[in-house]
Structures are given as structure tokens and as C-alpha cells.
Amino acid sequence: MDIPSYVLLSHEQALKRRLDIVANNMANTSTVGFKREQPLFQEFVEKADDAITQDAKKTSFVLDFHAVHDMTAGAFQPTNNPLDVMIEGPGYLTVELPDAGGRAYTRAGFLAVLENGDLAVAGGQRLLDEGGQAINVPPEQANRISIASDGTVLGPDGPLGRVAITVFDDETALAPRGDGLFSGAEGRVLAAADTKLHAGGVEGSNVQPILETTAMIEILRLYQNSVRMNESLNDMRKRALDKLGRVG
């Protein structure tokens, strides 16, 4: 088995994974509530007890383990809409999925009142309260509501509900759906005392283009080094075969 080539291949696959993630981060520089991703790699050690030398008995490969989100807060972007909110600290807005009847989560705080009076996010998914129910706004109050820092939706006649902010102890349990929402399980709703919302704006992406560009350059250089190592191995094999052909 050509072990060096397999090791280099696993390294190059890891570099491709890193490049895909960096490119996705760059593409979402302006996406509201987007959290940059970072890849996690795991070392896999293959043991070969029948190897000729002691150093060759263990071979280290790179495995793609997972991707995690950098939960650093993005900058507050004012929108002049009193319904728009930015979550200060960890957590996600909880929404209802109309097709599957399940739940999804988002940091994008563009909120609006639907024609039926339900409070919803930009994609039209209904926003859920701490009890898992939709927050309905009476028609006569649609233009006179506000959202307090603890998530309470206030109308002129009093509270209409409280926005549920769900947190996850393990962020890797969240999986992007591709529509600005995340799916996940085993989340817990924050109590009012622990909920902090900033109304009147949304959270910008926390992607820093300069850092991502630097990462792209680093990945390119690492890939070039891998290619040069592979070319050196090929040259070494050719020289070995040439010498073996001359024996005898």
C-alpha cells in the first residue's frame, strides 16, 4: 500500500474541507445573524504491527470530524423597525416549520406581523413563545407593539407573549438547513431573567473578510506544499525503479 500518498490525500481532503468552509463564510459576510464556521479535524492512527521499521508501525491520517460555529457576536445594525431584535449573548429565536410541524432556530431577527396576526421571521415561519405557541397580535394593535429586553411582546393593553430564546449546551448539535435556519434537538428555553434582546435592529454577520482571506492564502500555500511533496515522492519512486532495473 502506498502509505505516503494516502496520508497526503487525507491532508488534501482536509484542506478542501477548510476551503469550502472559508468560502461559505466569505459568501455570508453580509448575511444577518450568520456565524462563521470552523472545521474540526480528528487524527486517525492506523497501526501496522508487521511494518519493517518501528517508525512505520503507526500512520497518522486526517479525518473530518465536524464544523462548529464561532458564537462571537456580530455588530448591531439599526433598522428603525421596533420589531426587529438582536440577541445579546447565546441563543436562537425559535420558529415553527409549517411543512414538518417541527421547530427550527435562527439568529436573524427580522420580525413582522403576518396577515393572521402571528409574529413571524423574514422567511414567514411563525415565531414561538416560551410555551411553544405562536404569538398573536390583535389587528388593532399591529402597529403599536414593542419587544422588551426580556423578550416580552408588549401591546397597548399589556403583554401578548414572550419570545422564546433557545440555547444549546452543545452547538455541534445544530445543523444548517440552507434557508437561514438551523435544526437541532435538546435545546432549552432561557428564563426571562436570562434573556437579553436589543430591539430596533438586527445582528450582523461576525465574519471578518480579512481573516478569511488570510485563511484562503494559508490553505493555498499548504496545498502547494502538499503537491510538491507528492512530486518529490514520485521522483523518488522513479529513481528507485530505475536503479532496480539496472540490478543484474
Short mmCIF file of C-alpha atoms in Angstrom, two decimals:
data_model
loop_
_atom_site.label_atom_id
_atom_site.label_comp_id
_atom_site.label_asym_id
_atom_site.label_seq_id
_atom_site.Cartn_x
_atom_site.Cartn_y
_atom_site.Cartn_z
CA MET A 1 0.00 0.00 0.00
CA ASP A 2 1.30 3.47 -0.92
CA ILE A 3 1.03 4.93 2.60
CA PRO A 4 2.63 8.35 1.90
CA SER A 5 0.17 9.02 -0.93
CA TYR A 6 -2.79 8.10 1.29
CA VAL A 7 -1.51 10.40 4.04
CA LEU A 8 -1.12 13.28 1.59
CA LEU A 9 -4.58 12.57 0.16
CA SER A 10 -6.18 12.77 3.59
CA HIS A 11 -4.33 16.06 4.17
CA GLU A 12 -5.53 17.50 0.87
CA GLN A 13 -9.11 16.44 1.59
CA ALA A 14 -8.89 18.30 4.90
CA LEU A 15 -7.61 21.37 3.05
CA LYS A 16 -10.52 21.15 0.62
CA ARG A 17 -12.93 20.98 3.55
CA ARG A 18 -11.29 24.04 5.10
CA LEU A 19 -11.50 25.90 1.79
CA ASP A 20 -15.20 25.07 1.39
CA ILE A 21 -15.95 26.42 4.86
CA VAL A 22 -13.89 29.58 4.36
CA ALA A 23 -15.59 30.21 1.01
CA ASN A 24 -19.01 29.77 2.64
CA ASN A 25 -18.02 32.22 5.37
CA MET A 26 -16.96 34.77 2.77
CA ALA A 27 -20.24 34.32 0.88
CA ASN A 28 -22.18 35.13 4.07
CA THR A 29 -20.28 38.27 5.06
CA SER A 30 -23.49 40.29 4.74
CA THR A 31 -25.95 37.65 5.95
CA VAL A 32 -27.81 38.82 9.05
CA GLY A 33 -27.15 36.65 12.10
CA PHE A 34 -24.63 34.43 10.31
CA LYS A 35 -22.00 32.77 12.48
CA ARG A 36 -18.72 31.85 10.82
CA GLU A 37 -17.88 28.17 10.80
CA GLN A 38 -14.65 26.50 11.79
CA PRO A 39 -13.72 22.92 10.84
CA LEU A 40 -12.74 20.34 13.41
CA PHE A 41 -10.37 17.57 12.39
CA GLN A 42 -9.50 14.38 14.18
CA GLU A 43 -6.34 12.33 13.98
CA PHE A 44 -6.76 8.71 12.97
CA VAL A 45 -3.80 6.47 13.72
CA GLU A 46 -3.53 3.24 11.77
CA LYS A 47 -1.33 0.56 13.32
CA ALA A 48 0.70 -1.87 11.26
CA ASP A 49 2.47 -4.35 13.51
CA ASP A 50 4.13 -6.07 10.55
CA ALA A 51 5.91 -2.89 9.40
CA ILE A 52 9.62 -3.20 8.69
CA THR A 53 10.69 -0.34 10.97
CA GLN A 54 9.34 0.92 14.29
CA ASP A 55 8.57 4.37 12.85
CA ALA A 56 6.31 2.84 10.19
CA LYS A 57 4.12 0.91 12.63
CA LYS A 58 1.88 3.95 13.18
CA THR A 59 0.49 6.10 10.38
CA SER A 60 -1.44 9.29 11.13
CA PHE A 61 -4.32 10.34 8.87
CA VAL A 62 -6.57 13.42 8.97
CA LEU A 63 -10.31 12.86 9.40
CA ASP A 64 -13.05 15.45 9.01
CA PHE A 65 -14.79 15.40 12.40
CA HIS A 66 -17.24 18.28 12.38
CA ALA A 67 -17.71 22.02 11.92
CA VAL A 68 -18.51 24.36 14.80
CA HIS A 69 -19.86 27.90 14.84
CA ASP A 70 -17.95 30.84 16.20
CA MET A 71 -20.51 32.36 18.56
CA THR A 72 -18.80 35.74 18.77
CA ALA A 73 -21.48 38.43 18.48
CA GLY A 74 -21.84 40.36 15.26
CA ALA A 75 -22.30 44.13 15.19
CA PHE A 76 -25.69 45.68 15.89
CA GLN A 77 -27.31 47.00 12.70
CA PRO A 78 -30.15 49.51 13.30
CA THR A 79 -33.22 49.02 11.11
CA ASN A 80 -35.66 51.53 12.64
CA ASN A 81 -38.16 48.69 12.94
CA PRO A 82 -39.21 48.27 16.60
CA LEU A 83 -39.99 44.60 15.98
CA ASP A 84 -36.50 43.66 14.79
CA VAL A 85 -34.34 42.19 17.53
CA MET A 86 -30.73 41.20 18.15
CA ILE A 87 -29.98 38.50 20.70
CA GLU A 88 -27.29 39.64 23.11
CA GLY A 89 -25.37 36.55 24.15
CA PRO A 90 -26.03 32.92 23.24
CA GLY A 91 -29.32 31.59 21.94
CA TYR A 92 -31.62 31.44 18.94
CA LEU A 93 -35.11 32.57 18.04
CA THR A 94 -37.43 29.57 17.91
CA VAL A 95 -39.71 29.22 14.89
CA GLU A 96 -42.28 26.71 13.68
CA LEU A 97 -41.72 24.74 10.49
CA PRO A 98 -45.03 24.72 8.59
CA ASP A 99 -44.18 21.75 6.39
CA ALA A 100 -42.93 19.31 9.04
CA GLY A 101 -44.59 20.78 12.10
CA GLY A 102 -41.25 20.82 13.89
CA ARG A 103 -39.03 23.62 15.12
CA ALA A 104 -36.04 25.46 13.77
CA TYR A 105 -33.75 28.17 15.08
CA THR A 106 -32.25 31.39 13.78
CA ARG A 107 -30.25 34.44 14.84
CA ALA A 108 -31.72 36.63 12.09
CA GLY A 109 -34.07 38.92 13.97
CA PHE A 110 -36.11 40.45 11.15
CA LEU A 111 -39.66 40.20 12.56
CA ALA A 112 -43.05 41.14 11.14
CA VAL A 113 -46.75 40.54 11.79
CA LEU A 114 -48.46 38.17 9.33
CA GLU A 115 -51.93 38.83 7.92
CA ASN A 116 -53.44 36.48 10.53
CA GLY A 117 -51.74 38.43 13.31
CA ASP A 118 -48.98 35.93 14.12
CA LEU A 119 -45.49 37.26 14.70
CA ALA A 120 -43.03 35.71 12.22
CA VAL A 121 -39.44 35.89 10.96
CA ALA A 122 -38.43 37.08 7.49
CA GLY A 123 -38.99 33.65 5.93
CA GLY A 124 -42.61 33.60 7.07
CA GLN A 125 -42.11 30.98 9.80
CA ARG A 126 -44.14 31.73 12.90
CA LEU A 127 -42.19 32.85 15.96
CA LEU A 128 -42.83 30.72 19.05
CA ASP A 129 -43.14 31.80 22.66
CA GLU A 130 -41.72 30.09 25.73
CA GLY A 131 -44.68 27.70 25.75
CA GLY A 132 -44.17 26.65 22.14
CA GLN A 133 -47.15 28.64 20.86
CA ALA A 134 -47.39 31.36 18.24
CA ILE A 135 -47.53 34.97 19.43
CA ASN A 136 -50.70 36.55 18.01
CA VAL A 137 -51.17 40.29 17.75
CA PRO A 138 -54.73 41.70 17.56
CA PRO A 139 -55.28 43.67 14.32
CA GLU A 140 -55.91 46.94 16.15
CA GLN A 141 -52.54 46.62 17.92
CA ALA A 142 -50.42 45.55 14.94
CA ASN A 143 -48.67 48.92 14.62
CA ARG A 144 -48.41 49.61 18.33
CA ILE A 145 -46.37 46.74 19.74
CA SER A 146 -42.83 46.64 21.07
CA ILE A 147 -40.44 43.99 22.36
CA ALA A 148 -38.81 44.37 25.77
CA SER A 149 -35.25 43.29 26.56
CA ASP A 150 -36.52 40.10 28.26
CA GLY A 151 -38.42 39.10 25.09
CA THR A 152 -41.87 40.19 26.24
CA VAL A 153 -44.06 41.38 23.35
CA LEU A 154 -45.95 44.41 24.64
CA GLY A 155 -49.15 45.86 23.23
CA PRO A 156 -51.05 48.93 24.40
CA ASP A 157 -53.23 46.71 26.58
CA GLY A 158 -50.39 44.66 28.10
CA PRO A 159 -48.16 41.65 27.31
CA LEU A 160 -49.05 39.43 24.34
CA GLY A 161 -46.42 36.74 24.97
CA ARG A 162 -42.67 36.31 25.37
CA VAL A 163 -40.27 35.41 22.60
CA ALA A 164 -38.54 32.08 23.27
CA ILE A 165 -34.74 32.17 23.13
CA THR A 166 -33.38 28.64 22.93
CA VAL A 167 -29.81 27.78 23.87
CA PHE A 168 -27.84 24.60 23.23
CA ASP A 169 -25.14 23.29 25.53
CA ASP A 170 -23.60 21.56 22.53
CA GLU A 171 -23.51 23.86 19.49
CA THR A 172 -22.45 20.96 17.27
CA ALA A 173 -25.99 19.59 17.71
CA LEU A 174 -27.20 22.33 15.35
CA ALA A 175 -27.25 21.64 11.62
CA PRO A 176 -27.79 24.37 8.97
CA ARG A 177 -30.85 23.79 6.77
CA GLY A 178 -29.70 26.10 3.98
CA ASP A 179 -32.54 28.62 4.41
CA GLY A 180 -31.01 30.66 7.23
CA LEU A 181 -32.44 28.29 9.82
CA PHE A 182 -30.85 25.57 11.95
CA SER A 183 -32.34 22.28 13.06
CA GLY A 184 -31.40 20.77 16.38
CA ALA A 185 -32.58 18.97 19.49
CA GLU A 186 -32.07 19.10 23.24
CA GLY A 187 -32.23 22.88 23.48
CA ARG A 188 -33.59 24.73 26.49
CA VAL A 189 -35.53 27.98 26.64
CA LEU A 190 -33.93 30.79 28.62
CA ALA A 191 -35.83 32.30 31.51
CA ALA A 192 -36.91 35.92 31.25
CA ALA A 193 -34.15 36.99 33.65
CA ASP A 194 -31.51 35.42 31.39
CA THR A 195 -32.92 36.71 28.09
CA LYS A 196 -31.39 39.86 26.63
CA LEU A 197 -32.73 41.32 23.39
CA HIS A 198 -31.86 44.60 21.70
CA ALA A 199 -34.85 45.87 19.73
CA GLY A 200 -34.75 48.20 16.74
CA GLY A 201 -32.08 46.34 14.79
CA VAL A 202 -30.51 43.02 13.92
CA GLU A 203 -27.21 41.25 14.39
CA GLY A 204 -24.79 41.42 11.51
CA SER A 205 -22.56 38.57 10.38
CA ASN A 206 -19.47 38.00 12.54
CA VAL A 207 -17.36 37.07 9.51
CA GLN A 208 -14.18 39.14 9.18
CA PRO A 209 -13.23 39.19 5.48
CA ILE A 210 -9.55 39.94 6.15
CA LEU A 211 -9.19 36.89 8.38
CA GLU A 212 -10.98 34.67 5.88
CA THR A 213 -8.82 35.95 3.04
CA THR A 214 -5.71 35.23 5.10
CA ALA A 215 -7.03 31.71 5.74
CA MET A 216 -7.53 31.19 1.99
CA ILE A 217 -3.91 32.17 1.33
CA GLU A 218 -2.70 29.81 4.05
CA ILE A 219 -4.75 26.94 2.60
CA LEU A 220 -3.33 27.62 -0.87
CA ARG A 221 0.25 27.51 0.43
CA LEU A 222 -0.38 24.31 2.35
CA TYR A 223 -1.86 22.71 -0.75
CA GLN A 224 1.14 23.79 -2.82
CA ASN A 225 3.45 22.22 -0.24
CA SER A 226 1.42 19.00 -0.41
CA VAL A 227 1.70 18.94 -4.20
CA ARG A 228 5.48 19.46 -4.01
CA MET A 229 5.79 16.61 -1.51
CA ASN A 230 3.78 14.37 -3.81
CA GLU A 231 6.01 15.28 -6.75
CA SER A 232 9.09 14.51 -4.66
CA LEU A 233 7.68 11.09 -3.78
CA ASN A 234 7.03 10.37 -7.45
CA ASP A 235 10.59 11.36 -8.33
CA MET A 236 11.91 9.11 -5.57
CA ARG A 237 9.86 6.17 -6.89
CA LYS A 238 11.12 6.73 -10.44
CA ARG A 239 14.75 6.79 -9.25
CA ALA A 240 14.18 3.63 -7.20
CA LEU A 241 12.61 1.83 -10.16
CA ASP A 242 15.45 2.98 -12.42
CA LYS A 243 18.05 1.61 -10.01
CA LEU A 244 16.17 -1.66 -9.59
CA GLY A 245 16.03 -2.00 -13.37
CA ARG A 246 19.80 -1.82 -13.51
CA VAL A 247 20.38 -4.52 -10.93
CA GLY A 248 21.81 -7.63 -12.50
#
